[in-house]
Short mmCIF file of C-alpha atoms in Angstrom, two decimals:
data_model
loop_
_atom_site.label_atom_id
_atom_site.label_comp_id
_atom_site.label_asym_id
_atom_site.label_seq_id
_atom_site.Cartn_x
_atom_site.Cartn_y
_atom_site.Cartn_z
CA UNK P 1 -16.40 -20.13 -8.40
CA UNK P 2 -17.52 -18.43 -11.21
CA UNK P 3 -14.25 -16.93 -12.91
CA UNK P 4 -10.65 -16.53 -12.01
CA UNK P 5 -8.97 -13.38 -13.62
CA UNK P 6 -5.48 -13.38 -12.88
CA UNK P 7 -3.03 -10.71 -14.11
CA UNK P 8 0.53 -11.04 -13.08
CA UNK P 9 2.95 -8.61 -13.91
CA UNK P 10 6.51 -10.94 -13.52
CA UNK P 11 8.55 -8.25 -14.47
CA UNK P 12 7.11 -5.65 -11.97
CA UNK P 13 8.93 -5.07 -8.56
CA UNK P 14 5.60 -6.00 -7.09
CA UNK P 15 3.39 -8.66 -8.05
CA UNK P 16 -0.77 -7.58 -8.99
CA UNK P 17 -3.77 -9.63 -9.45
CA UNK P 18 -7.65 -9.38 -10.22
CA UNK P 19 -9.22 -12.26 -9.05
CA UNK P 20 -12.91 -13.03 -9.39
CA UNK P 21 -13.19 -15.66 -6.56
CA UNK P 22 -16.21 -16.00 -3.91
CA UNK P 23 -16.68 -19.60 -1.97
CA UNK P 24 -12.92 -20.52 -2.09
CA UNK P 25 -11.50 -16.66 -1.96
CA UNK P 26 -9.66 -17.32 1.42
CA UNK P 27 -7.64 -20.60 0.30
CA UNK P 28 -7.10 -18.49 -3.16
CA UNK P 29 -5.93 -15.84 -1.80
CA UNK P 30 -3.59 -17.04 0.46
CA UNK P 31 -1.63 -19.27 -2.53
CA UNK P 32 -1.55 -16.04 -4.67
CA UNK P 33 -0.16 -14.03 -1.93
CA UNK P 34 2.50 -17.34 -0.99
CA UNK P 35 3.42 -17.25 -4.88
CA UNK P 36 3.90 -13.04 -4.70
CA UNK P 37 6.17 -14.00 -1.47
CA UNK P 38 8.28 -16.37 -3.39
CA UNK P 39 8.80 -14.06 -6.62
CA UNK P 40 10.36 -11.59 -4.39
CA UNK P 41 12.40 -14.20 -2.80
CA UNK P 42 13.54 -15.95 -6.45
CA UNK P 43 14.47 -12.12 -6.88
CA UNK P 44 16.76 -11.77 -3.95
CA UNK P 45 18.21 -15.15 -4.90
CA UNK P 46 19.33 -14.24 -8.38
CA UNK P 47 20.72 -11.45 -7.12
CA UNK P 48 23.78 -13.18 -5.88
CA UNK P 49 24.69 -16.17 -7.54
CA UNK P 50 26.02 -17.69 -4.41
CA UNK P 51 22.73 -17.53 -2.75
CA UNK P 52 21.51 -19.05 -5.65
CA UNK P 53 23.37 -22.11 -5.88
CA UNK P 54 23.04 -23.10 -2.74
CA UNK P 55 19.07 -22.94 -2.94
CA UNK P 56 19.69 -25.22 -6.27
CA UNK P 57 21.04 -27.84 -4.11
CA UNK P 58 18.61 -27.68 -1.51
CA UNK P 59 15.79 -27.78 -4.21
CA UNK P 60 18.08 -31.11 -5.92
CA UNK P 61 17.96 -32.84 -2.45
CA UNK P 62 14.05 -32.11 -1.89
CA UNK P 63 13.57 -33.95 -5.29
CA UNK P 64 16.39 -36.80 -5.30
CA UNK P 65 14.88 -39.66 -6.65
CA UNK P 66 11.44 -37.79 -7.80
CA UNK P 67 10.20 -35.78 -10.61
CA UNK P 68 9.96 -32.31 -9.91
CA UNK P 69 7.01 -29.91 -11.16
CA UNK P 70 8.09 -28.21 -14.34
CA UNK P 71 6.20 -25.59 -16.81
CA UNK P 72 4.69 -26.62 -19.74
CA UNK P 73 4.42 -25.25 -23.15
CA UNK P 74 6.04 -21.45 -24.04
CA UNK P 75 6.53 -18.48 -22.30
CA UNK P 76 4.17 -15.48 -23.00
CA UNK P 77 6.47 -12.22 -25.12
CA UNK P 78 7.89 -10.58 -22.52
CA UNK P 79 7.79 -12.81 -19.40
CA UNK P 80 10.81 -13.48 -17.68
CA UNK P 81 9.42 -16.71 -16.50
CA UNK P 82 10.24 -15.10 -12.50
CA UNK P 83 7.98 -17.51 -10.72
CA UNK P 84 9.47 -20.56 -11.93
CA UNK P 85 12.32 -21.08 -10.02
CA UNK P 86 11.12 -21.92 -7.31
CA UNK P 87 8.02 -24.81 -8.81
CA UNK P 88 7.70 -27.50 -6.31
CA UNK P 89 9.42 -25.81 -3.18
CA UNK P 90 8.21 -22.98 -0.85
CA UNK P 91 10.63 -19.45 -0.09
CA UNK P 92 10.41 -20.71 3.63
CA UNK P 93 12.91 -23.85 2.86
CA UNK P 94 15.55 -21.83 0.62
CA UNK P 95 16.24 -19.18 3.02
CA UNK P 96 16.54 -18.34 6.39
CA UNK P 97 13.56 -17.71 8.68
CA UNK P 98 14.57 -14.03 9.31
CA UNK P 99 15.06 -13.17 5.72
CA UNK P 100 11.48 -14.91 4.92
CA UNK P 101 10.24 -13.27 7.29
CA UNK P 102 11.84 -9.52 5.89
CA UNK P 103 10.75 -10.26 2.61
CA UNK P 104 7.46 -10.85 3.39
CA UNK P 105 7.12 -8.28 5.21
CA UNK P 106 7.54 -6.23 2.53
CA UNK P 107 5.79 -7.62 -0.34
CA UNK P 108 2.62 -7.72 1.70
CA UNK P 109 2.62 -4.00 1.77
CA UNK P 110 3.49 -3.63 -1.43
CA UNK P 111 1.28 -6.23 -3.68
CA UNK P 112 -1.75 -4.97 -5.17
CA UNK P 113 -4.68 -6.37 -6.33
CA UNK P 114 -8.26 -7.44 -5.89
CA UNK P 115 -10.16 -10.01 -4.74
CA UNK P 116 -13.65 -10.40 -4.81
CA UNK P 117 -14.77 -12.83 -1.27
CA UNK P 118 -17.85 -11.07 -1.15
CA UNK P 119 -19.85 -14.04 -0.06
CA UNK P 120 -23.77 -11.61 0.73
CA UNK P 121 -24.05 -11.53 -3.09
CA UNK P 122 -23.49 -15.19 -3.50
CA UNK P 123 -25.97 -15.82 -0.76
CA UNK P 124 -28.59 -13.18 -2.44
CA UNK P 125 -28.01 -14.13 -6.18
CA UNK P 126 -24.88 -16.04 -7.37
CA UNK P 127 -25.42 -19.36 -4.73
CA UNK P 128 -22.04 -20.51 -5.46
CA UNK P 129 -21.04 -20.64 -1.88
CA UNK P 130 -19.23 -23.76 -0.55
CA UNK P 131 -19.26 -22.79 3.42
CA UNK P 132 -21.80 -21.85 5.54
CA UNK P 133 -23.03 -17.93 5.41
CA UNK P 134 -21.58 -17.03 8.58
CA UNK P 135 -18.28 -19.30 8.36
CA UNK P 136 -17.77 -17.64 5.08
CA UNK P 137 -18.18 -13.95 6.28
CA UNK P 138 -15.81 -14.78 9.05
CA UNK P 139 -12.92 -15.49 7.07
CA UNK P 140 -13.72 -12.48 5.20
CA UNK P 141 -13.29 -10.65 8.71
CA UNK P 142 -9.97 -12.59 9.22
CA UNK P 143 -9.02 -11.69 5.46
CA UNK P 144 -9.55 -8.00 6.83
CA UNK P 145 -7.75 -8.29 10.04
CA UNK P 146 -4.80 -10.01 8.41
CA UNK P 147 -4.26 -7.33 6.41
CA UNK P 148 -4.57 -4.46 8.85
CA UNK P 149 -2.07 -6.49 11.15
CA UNK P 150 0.08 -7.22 8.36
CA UNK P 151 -0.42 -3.19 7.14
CA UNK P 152 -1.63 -4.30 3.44
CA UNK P 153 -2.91 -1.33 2.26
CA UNK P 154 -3.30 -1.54 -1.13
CA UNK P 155 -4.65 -4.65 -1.68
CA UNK P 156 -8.65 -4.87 -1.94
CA UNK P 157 -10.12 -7.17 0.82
CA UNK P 158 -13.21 -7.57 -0.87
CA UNK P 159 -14.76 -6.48 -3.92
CA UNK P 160 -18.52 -5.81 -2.90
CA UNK P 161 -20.14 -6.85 -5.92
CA UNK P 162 -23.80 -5.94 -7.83
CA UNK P 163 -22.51 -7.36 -10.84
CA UNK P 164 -23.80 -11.13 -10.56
CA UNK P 165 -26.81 -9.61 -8.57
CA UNK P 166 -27.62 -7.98 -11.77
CA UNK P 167 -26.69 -10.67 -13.79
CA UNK P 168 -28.95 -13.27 -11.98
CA UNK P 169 -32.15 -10.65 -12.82
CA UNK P 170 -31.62 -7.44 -10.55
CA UNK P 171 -32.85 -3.98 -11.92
CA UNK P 172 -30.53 -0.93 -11.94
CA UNK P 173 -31.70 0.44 -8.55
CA UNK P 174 -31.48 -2.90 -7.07
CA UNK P 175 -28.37 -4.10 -8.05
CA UNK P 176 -27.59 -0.63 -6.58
CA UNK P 177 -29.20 -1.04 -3.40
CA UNK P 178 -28.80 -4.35 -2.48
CA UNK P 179 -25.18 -4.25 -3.10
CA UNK P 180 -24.28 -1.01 -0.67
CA UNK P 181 -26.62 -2.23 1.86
CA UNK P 182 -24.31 -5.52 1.86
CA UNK P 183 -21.16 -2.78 1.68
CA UNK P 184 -22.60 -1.18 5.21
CA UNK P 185 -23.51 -4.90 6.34
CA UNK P 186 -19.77 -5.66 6.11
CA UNK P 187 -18.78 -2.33 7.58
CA UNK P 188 -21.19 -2.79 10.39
CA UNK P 189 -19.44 -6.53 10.71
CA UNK P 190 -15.68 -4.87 10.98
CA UNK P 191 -16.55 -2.46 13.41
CA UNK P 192 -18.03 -5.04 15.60
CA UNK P 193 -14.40 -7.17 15.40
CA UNK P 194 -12.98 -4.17 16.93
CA UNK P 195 -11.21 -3.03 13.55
CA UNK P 196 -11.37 0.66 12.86
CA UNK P 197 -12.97 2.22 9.75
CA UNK P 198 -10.11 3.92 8.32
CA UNK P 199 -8.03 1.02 9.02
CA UNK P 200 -10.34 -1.52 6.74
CA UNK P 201 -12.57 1.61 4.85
CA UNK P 202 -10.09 1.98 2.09
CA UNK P 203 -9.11 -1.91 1.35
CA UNK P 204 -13.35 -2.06 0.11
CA UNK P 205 -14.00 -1.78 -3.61
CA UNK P 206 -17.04 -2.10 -5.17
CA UNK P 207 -17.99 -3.95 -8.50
CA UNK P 208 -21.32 -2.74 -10.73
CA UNK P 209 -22.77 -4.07 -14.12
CA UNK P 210 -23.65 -1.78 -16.57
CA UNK P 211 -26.57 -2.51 -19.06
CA UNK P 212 -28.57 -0.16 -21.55
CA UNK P 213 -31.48 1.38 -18.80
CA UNK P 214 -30.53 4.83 -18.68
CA UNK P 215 -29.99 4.44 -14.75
CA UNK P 216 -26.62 3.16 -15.69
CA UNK P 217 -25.73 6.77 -16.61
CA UNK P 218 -25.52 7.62 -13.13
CA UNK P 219 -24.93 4.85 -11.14
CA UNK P 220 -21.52 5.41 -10.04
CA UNK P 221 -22.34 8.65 -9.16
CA UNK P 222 -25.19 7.86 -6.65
CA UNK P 223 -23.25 5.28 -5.20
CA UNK P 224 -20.45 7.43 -4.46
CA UNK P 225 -22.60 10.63 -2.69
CA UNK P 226 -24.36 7.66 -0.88
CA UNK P 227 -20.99 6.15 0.49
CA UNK P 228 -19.37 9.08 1.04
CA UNK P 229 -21.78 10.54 3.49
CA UNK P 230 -22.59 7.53 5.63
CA UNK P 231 -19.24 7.38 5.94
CA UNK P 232 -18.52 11.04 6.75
CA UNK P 233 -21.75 11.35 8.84
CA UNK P 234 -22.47 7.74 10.20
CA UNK P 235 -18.80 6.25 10.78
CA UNK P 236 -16.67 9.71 11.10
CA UNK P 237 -14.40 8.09 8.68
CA UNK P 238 -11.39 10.10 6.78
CA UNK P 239 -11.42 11.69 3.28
CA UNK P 240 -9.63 8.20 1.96
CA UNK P 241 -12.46 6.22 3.58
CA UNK P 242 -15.02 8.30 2.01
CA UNK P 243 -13.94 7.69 -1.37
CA UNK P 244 -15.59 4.60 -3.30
CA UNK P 245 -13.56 2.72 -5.87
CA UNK P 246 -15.63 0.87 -8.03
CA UNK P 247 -15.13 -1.52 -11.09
CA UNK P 248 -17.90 -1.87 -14.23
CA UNK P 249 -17.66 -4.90 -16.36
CA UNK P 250 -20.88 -3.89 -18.93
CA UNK P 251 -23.68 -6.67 -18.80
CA UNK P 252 -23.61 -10.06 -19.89
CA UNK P 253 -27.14 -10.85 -19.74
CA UNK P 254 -27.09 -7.84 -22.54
CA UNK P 255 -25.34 -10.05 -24.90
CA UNK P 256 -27.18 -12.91 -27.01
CA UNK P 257 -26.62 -15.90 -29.24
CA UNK P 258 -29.15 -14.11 -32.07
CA UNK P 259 -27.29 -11.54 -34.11
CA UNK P 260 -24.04 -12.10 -32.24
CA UNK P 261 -22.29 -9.40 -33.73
CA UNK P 262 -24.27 -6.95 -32.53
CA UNK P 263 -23.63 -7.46 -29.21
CA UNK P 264 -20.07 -5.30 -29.48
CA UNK P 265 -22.27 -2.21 -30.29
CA UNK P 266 -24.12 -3.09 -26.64
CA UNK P 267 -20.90 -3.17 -25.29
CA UNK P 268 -19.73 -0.10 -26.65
CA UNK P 269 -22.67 1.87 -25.10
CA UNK P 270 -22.29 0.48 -21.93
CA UNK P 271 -18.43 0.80 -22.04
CA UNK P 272 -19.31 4.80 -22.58
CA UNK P 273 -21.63 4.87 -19.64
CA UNK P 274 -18.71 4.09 -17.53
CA UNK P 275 -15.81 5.94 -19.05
CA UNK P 276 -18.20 8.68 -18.58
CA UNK P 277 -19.46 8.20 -14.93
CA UNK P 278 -15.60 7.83 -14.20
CA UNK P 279 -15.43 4.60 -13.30
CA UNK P 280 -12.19 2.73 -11.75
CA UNK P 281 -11.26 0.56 -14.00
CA UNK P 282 -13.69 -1.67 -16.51
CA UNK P 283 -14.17 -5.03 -18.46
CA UNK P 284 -15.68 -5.23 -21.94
CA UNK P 285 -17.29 -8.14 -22.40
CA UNK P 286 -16.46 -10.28 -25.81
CA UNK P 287 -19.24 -10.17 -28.10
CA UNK P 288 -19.41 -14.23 -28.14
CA UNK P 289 -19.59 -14.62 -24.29
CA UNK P 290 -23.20 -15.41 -25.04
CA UNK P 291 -22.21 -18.66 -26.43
CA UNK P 292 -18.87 -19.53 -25.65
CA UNK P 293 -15.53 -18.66 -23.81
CA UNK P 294 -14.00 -15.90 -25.57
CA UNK P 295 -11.45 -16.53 -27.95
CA UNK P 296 -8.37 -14.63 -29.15
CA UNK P 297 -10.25 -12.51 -31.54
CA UNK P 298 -13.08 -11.58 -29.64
CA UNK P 299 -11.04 -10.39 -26.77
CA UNK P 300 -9.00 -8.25 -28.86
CA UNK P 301 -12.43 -6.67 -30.24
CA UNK P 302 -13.74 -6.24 -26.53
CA UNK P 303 -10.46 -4.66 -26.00
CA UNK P 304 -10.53 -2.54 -28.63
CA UNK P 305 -13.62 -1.01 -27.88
CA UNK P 306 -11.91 0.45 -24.30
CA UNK P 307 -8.68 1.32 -26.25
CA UNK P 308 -10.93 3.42 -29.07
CA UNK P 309 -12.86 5.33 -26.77
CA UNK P 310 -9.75 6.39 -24.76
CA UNK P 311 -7.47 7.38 -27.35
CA UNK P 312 -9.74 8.20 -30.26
CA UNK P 313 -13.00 9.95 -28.89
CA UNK P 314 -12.24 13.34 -28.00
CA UNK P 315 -15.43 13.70 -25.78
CA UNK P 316 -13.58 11.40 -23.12
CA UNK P 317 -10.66 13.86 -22.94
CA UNK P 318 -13.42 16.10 -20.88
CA UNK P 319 -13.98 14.65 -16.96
CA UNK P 320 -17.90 13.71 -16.46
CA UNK P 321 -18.53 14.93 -19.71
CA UNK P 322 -22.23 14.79 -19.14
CA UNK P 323 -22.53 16.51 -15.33
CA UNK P 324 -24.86 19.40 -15.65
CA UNK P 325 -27.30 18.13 -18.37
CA UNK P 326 -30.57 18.10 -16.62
CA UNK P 327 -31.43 14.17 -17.64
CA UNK P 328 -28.16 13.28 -15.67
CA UNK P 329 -28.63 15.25 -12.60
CA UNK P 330 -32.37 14.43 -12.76
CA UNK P 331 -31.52 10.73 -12.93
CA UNK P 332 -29.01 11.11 -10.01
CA UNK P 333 -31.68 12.23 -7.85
CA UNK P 334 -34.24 10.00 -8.58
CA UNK P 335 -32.13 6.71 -8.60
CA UNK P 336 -30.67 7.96 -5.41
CA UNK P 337 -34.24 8.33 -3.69
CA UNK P 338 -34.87 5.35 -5.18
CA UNK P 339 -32.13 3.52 -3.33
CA UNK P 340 -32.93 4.66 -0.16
CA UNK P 341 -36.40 3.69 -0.40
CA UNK P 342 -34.92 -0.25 -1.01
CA UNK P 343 -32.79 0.53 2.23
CA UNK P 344 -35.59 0.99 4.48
CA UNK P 345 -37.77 -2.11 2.67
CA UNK P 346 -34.19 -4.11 4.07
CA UNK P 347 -34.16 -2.67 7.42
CA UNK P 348 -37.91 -3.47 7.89
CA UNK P 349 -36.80 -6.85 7.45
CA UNK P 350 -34.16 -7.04 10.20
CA UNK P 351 -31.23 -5.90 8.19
CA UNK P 352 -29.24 -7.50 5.45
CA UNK P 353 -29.07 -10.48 7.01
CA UNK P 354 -32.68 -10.71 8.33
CA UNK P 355 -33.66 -10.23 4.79
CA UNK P 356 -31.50 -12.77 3.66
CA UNK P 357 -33.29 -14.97 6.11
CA UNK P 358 -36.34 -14.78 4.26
CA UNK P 359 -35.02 -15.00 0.94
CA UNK P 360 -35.96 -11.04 0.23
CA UNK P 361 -33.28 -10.48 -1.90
CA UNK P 362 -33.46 -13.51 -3.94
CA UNK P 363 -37.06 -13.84 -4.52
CA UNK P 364 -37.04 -9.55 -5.71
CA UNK P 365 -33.71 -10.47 -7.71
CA UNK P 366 -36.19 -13.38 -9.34
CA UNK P 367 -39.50 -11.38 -9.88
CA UNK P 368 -37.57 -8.52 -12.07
CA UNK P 369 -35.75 -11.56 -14.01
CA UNK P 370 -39.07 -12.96 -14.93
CA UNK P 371 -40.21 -9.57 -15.90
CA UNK P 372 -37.00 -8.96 -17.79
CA UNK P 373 -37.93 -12.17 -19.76
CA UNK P 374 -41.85 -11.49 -20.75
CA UNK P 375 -40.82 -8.23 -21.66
CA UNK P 376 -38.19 -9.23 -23.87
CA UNK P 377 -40.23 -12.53 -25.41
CA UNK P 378 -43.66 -10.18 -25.80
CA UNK P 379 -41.70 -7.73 -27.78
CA UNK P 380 -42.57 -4.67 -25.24
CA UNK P 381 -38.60 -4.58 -24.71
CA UNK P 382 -37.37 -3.66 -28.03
CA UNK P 383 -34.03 -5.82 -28.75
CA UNK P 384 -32.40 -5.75 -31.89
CA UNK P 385 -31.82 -8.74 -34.03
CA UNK P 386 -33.42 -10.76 -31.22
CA UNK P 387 -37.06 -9.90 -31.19
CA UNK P 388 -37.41 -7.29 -33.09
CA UNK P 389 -35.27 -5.75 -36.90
CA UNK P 390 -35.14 -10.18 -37.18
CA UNK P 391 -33.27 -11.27 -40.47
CA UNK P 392 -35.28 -12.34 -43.21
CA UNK P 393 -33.58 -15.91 -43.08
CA UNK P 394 -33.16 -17.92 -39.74
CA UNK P 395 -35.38 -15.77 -37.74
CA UNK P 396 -34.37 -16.42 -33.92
CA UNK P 397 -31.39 -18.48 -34.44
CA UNK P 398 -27.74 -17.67 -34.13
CA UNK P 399 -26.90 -15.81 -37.47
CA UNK P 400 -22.82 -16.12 -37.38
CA UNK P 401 -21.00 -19.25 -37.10
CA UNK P 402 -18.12 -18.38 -34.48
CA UNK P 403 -15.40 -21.00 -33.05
CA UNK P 404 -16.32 -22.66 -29.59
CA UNK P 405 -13.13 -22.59 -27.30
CA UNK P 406 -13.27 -26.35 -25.04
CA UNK P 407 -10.84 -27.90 -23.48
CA UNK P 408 -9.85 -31.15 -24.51
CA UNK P 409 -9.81 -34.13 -22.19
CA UNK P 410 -6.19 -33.95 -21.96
CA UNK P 411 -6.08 -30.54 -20.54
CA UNK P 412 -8.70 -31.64 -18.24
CA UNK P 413 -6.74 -34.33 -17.15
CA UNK P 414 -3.38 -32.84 -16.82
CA UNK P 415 -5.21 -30.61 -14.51
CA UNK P 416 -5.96 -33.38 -12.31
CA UNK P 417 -3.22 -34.84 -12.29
CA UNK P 418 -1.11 -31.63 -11.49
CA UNK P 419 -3.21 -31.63 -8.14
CA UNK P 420 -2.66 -35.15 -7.47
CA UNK P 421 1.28 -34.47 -8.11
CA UNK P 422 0.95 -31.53 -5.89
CA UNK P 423 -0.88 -33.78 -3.24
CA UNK P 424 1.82 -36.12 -3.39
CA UNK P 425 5.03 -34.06 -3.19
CA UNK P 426 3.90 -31.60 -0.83
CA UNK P 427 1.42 -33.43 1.97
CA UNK P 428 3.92 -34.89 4.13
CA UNK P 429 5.53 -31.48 4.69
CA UNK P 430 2.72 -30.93 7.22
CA UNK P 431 3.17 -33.48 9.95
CA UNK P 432 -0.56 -33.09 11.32
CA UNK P 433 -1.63 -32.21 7.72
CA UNK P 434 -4.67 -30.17 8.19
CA UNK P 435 -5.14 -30.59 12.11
CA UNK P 436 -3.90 -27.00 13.31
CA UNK P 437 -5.75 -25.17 10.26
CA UNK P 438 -9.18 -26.80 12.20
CA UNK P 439 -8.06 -26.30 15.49
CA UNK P 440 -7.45 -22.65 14.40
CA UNK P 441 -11.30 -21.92 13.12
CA UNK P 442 -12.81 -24.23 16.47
CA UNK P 443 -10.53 -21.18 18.56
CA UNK P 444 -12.22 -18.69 16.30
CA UNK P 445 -8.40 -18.01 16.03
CA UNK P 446 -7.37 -15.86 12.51
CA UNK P 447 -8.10 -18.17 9.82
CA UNK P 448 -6.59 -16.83 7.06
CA UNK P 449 -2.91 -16.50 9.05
CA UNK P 450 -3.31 -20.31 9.08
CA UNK P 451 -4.15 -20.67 5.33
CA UNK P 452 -1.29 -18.89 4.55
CA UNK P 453 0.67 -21.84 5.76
CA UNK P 454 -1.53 -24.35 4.83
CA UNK P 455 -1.75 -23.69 1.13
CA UNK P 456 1.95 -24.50 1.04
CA UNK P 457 1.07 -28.23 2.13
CA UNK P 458 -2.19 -28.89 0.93
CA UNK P 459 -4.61 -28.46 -2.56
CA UNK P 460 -7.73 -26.08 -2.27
CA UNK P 461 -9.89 -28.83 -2.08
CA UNK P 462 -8.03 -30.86 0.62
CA UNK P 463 -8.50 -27.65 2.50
CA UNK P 464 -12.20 -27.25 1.83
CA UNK P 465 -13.21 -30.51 3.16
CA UNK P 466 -11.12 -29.91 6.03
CA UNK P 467 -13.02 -26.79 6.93
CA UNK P 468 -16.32 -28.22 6.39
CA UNK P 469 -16.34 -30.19 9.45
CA UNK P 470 -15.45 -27.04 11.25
CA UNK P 471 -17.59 -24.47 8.97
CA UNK P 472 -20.06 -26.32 7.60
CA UNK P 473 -21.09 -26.77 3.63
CA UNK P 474 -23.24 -23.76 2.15
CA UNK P 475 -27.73 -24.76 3.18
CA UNK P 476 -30.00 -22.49 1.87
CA UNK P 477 -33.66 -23.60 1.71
CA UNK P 478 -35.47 -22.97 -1.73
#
C-alpha cells in the first residue's frame, strides 16, 4: 500500500472518497463502504430522537463494563463529527434488518468515489501486492460484480493506473501503453465472468503521470481516441462506455532534494499539461515530496498552483486551448502509432498476462529507468539546479532547509493499539470468526459480498492472513 487518500465529505447527503489502495483494496473498500452505510444510518437516527435513544441504550449495553472507542483530538472547521456516533458498533445492531437493509440499498447507489485495486500495475512496476496475481484480479472481478448486482454506478471499481508504472522508470508511450493494454486485459477478464460492458465499462477510470517530455501534451488525448474506438468497434459498447475518465497527478520522480524550490515550477508545467489536455480531475504534487511527507505549507503551495491556473489564467477559460497547433496534433499521431506498436510487442508475447510471465513489462519499465538515470547523471538531460545552472555554494546538495513531518512513537503506537482494541471488542461478534469469508473464496463464491461483513468483525490484517491460505501471498521470481 503505497498511499491512502481519503476525502470524506460528513456533511454531504452522500459520502465520497479517493482512495489510493492496491494489495488490500478489497478489505479497504468494503470498511469504507460499511462506514458510508452507517453515516446514513446515524442520519436516519437523529432524525427522530426516539429512534435515537433507544440505539443509545443498545450501544450502553454492548459496552457495560468496557471502554468504548472514542475520537481523539479536535474536529476539523466545519465537520459535524457525523460518523461518530456510531464508533465501536455496526448500523446492523441499532436497527432493524429491513431498514439496514433499505438504507443500504440506497447509499450504495448513491456513494461516489474511487478506488484504485488495479493489481497488473503492481505486478508490472509497483510489486506491492500481498495476494497472489490471479487471487488478486479475482476479487477485483467480485469488486465489479458486486457493484453491478448492487447497481453502484458511480463509484469507480478500479482506477487503471500508469502513474506508478511511470514512476518506477516507464517512458511516456509506455506508461501509455502498458497501462490500456492492462485496461483491455481487465475488460477482456469481465466479459469472460459473464458481466456486460456497459454494465462494468463506465465504473473504469484511468490514472496517468504527467512529467516534462512533450508527449505529456497529448496523452490524454490518445488515450481517449484509443479507448473510445475499441470500445465502439471491438466491444459494441454505448456512448457512456466509450468515454475515458482519467486522473493526472504530475510526476514525482520530476521532483528532487537539490534546489527544492524549484520543483513547484515543474509542477506548474505539468499541472498545465493537464488542465489543458482536459483532464478529470488532478493532484499537484508538494514541492518537498522529494524528501519528506508534505506538510501544511507545502500542500497549500501545491494547491495553489491548481487554484491559480483555474481562476487567474485566462488561457484556461478556452477548452483544449492548444487543439489545432500542428506540434499537438503531430504529437497525437505519433504517440498514438507509437502505442500501438507496444500493443502488438504485448500480444506477441501471449497477452498482458503472458508478458507478465516473462517479466516484459518490468524489465522495459527498468531499462528506460536506467536510461533516465545516465542521462540525467551525464548531463545529456538538462535539469535545473540538479545537474546543470548548480549554485555556486553546496553544489549537489539540498539547498533549503525544510521541516521533516514523522510520526512520533506515540502515534505509532496508538495506532496499534487502536487495532488491538478493535480486535478485542469486535472478534467475538463473528462466531466462526473468519471461517465463512474462506469457505466463500474455496466456492469461488463473491468475495467481496463476504468482506463486507467481515470487516465489521475483523482488522485488515486478520483478514489478510485469513485469505492467504485460500489465495496465496504475492511470488514473483526476480
Amino acid at each position: 500500500m503505497k498511499k491512502l487518500y481519503s476525502g470524506f465529505d460528513l456533511c454531504a447527503p452522500t459520502t465520497s472518497v479517493s482512495m489510493t489502495i492496491n494489495g488490500p483494496a478489497p478489505m479497504i473498500l468494503a470498511m469504507f463502504m460499511n462506514t458510508a452505510i452507517d453515516q446514513q444510518i446515524e442520519k436516519y437516527l437523529r432524525a427522530d430522537q426516539s429512534r435515537w435513544d433507544r440505539a443509545h441504550d443498545i450501544i450502553e449495553k454492548c459496552y457495560e463494563g468496557r471502554h468504548r472507542p472514542s475520537y481523539h483530538g479536535m474536529l476539523p472547521d466545519g465537520n459535524d463529527g457525523l460518523g461518530l456516533g456510531l464508533l465501536g458498533i455496526t448500523g446492523d445492531q441499532v436497527v432493524a434488518p429491513e431498514i439496514y437493509a433499505n438504507i443500504k440499498a440506497e447509499t450504495l447507489q448513491s456513494v461516489r468515489g474511487t478506488v484504485q485495486a488495479d493489481i497488473l500495475k503492481e505486478d508490472q512496476a509497483q510489486n506491492t501486492c500481498i495476494f497472489s496475481t490471479e487471487f488478486a484480479l479475482r476479487m477485483m472481478g467480485d469488486i465489479q460484480q458486486y457493484f453491478v448486482d448492487q447497481k453502484v454506478r458511480n463509484f469507480y471499481s478500479v482506477s487503471i493506473s500508469g502513474y506508478h508504472i511511470a514512476e518506477a522508470g516507464a517512458n511516456p508511450i509506455s506508461q501509455l501503453a502498458f497501462t490500456l493494454s492492462n485496461g483491455f486485459t481487465i475488460v477482456e477478464y469481465y466479459l469472460a465472468r459473464g458481466m456486460k460492458i456497459d454494465d462494468f465499462a463506465p465504473n473504469l477510470s484511468f490514472f496517468f503521470s504527467n512529467g516534462m517530455d512533450p508527449e505529456y501534451t497529448v496523452i490524454g488525448r490518445v488515450a481517449r481516441r484509443i479507448w473510445a474506438r475499441a470500445m465502439r468497434e471491438r466491444y459494441g459498447a454505448n456512448e457512456r462506455s466509450q468515454m475515458l475518465k482519467y486522473h493526472i497527478q504530475t510526476s514525482g520522480r520530476s521532483l528532487h532534494a537539490q534546489e527544492i524550490q524549484f520543483n513547484d515550477i515543474r509542477t506548474t508545467l505539468q499541472a498545465l499539461y493537464a488542465l489543458f489536455d482536459n483532464c478529470n480531475s488532478l493532484h499537484t504534487n508538494a514541492y518537498d515530496e522529494a524528501i519528506t511527507t508534505p506538510t501544511e505549507e507545502s500542500v497549500r503551495r501545491a494547491v495553489a498552483i491548481q487554484l491559480i491556473i483555474n481562476r487567474e489564467l485566462g488561457l484556461n477559460f478556452c477548452e483544449n486551448p492548444w487543439q489545432g497547433s500542428f506540434v499537438v496534433e503531430a504529437l497525437t499521431d505519433i504517440v498514438e502509432e507509437a502505442v500501438y506498436k507496444e500493443f502488438e510487442a504485448i500480444s506477441e508475447r501471449g497477452g498482458v498476462l503472458g508478458a507478465m510471465d516473462t517479466m516484459y513489462q518490468r524489465g522495459k519499465i527498468q531499462e528506460e529507468s536506467m536510461f533516465y538515470e545516465q542521462k540525467k547523471h551525464d548531463g545529456s538531460l538538462p535539469l535545473i539546479g540538479v545537474n546543470t545552472y548548480l549554485p555556486r555554494e553546496h553544489a549537489g546538495e539540498v539547498a533549503t532547509e525544510i521541516e521533516l513531518i514523522r510520526s512520533t512513537p506515540e502515534e505509532k503506537q496508538q495506532q496499534i493499539d487502536n487495532v488491538l482494541t478493535f480486535q478485542s471488542l469486535r472478534n467475538h461478534y463473528a462466531a466462526d470468526g473468519l471461517t465463512e469469508l474462506q469457505s466463500t473464496a474455496r466456492r469461488r463464491d463473491n468475495l467481496f459480498n463476504a468482506l463486507i461483513e467481515a470487516v465489521k468483525t475483523h482488522s485488515l490484517g486478520q483478514i489478510s492472513h485469513a485469505l492467504y491460505d485460500v489465495g496465496g501471498e504475492y511470488r514473483r521470481n526476480m
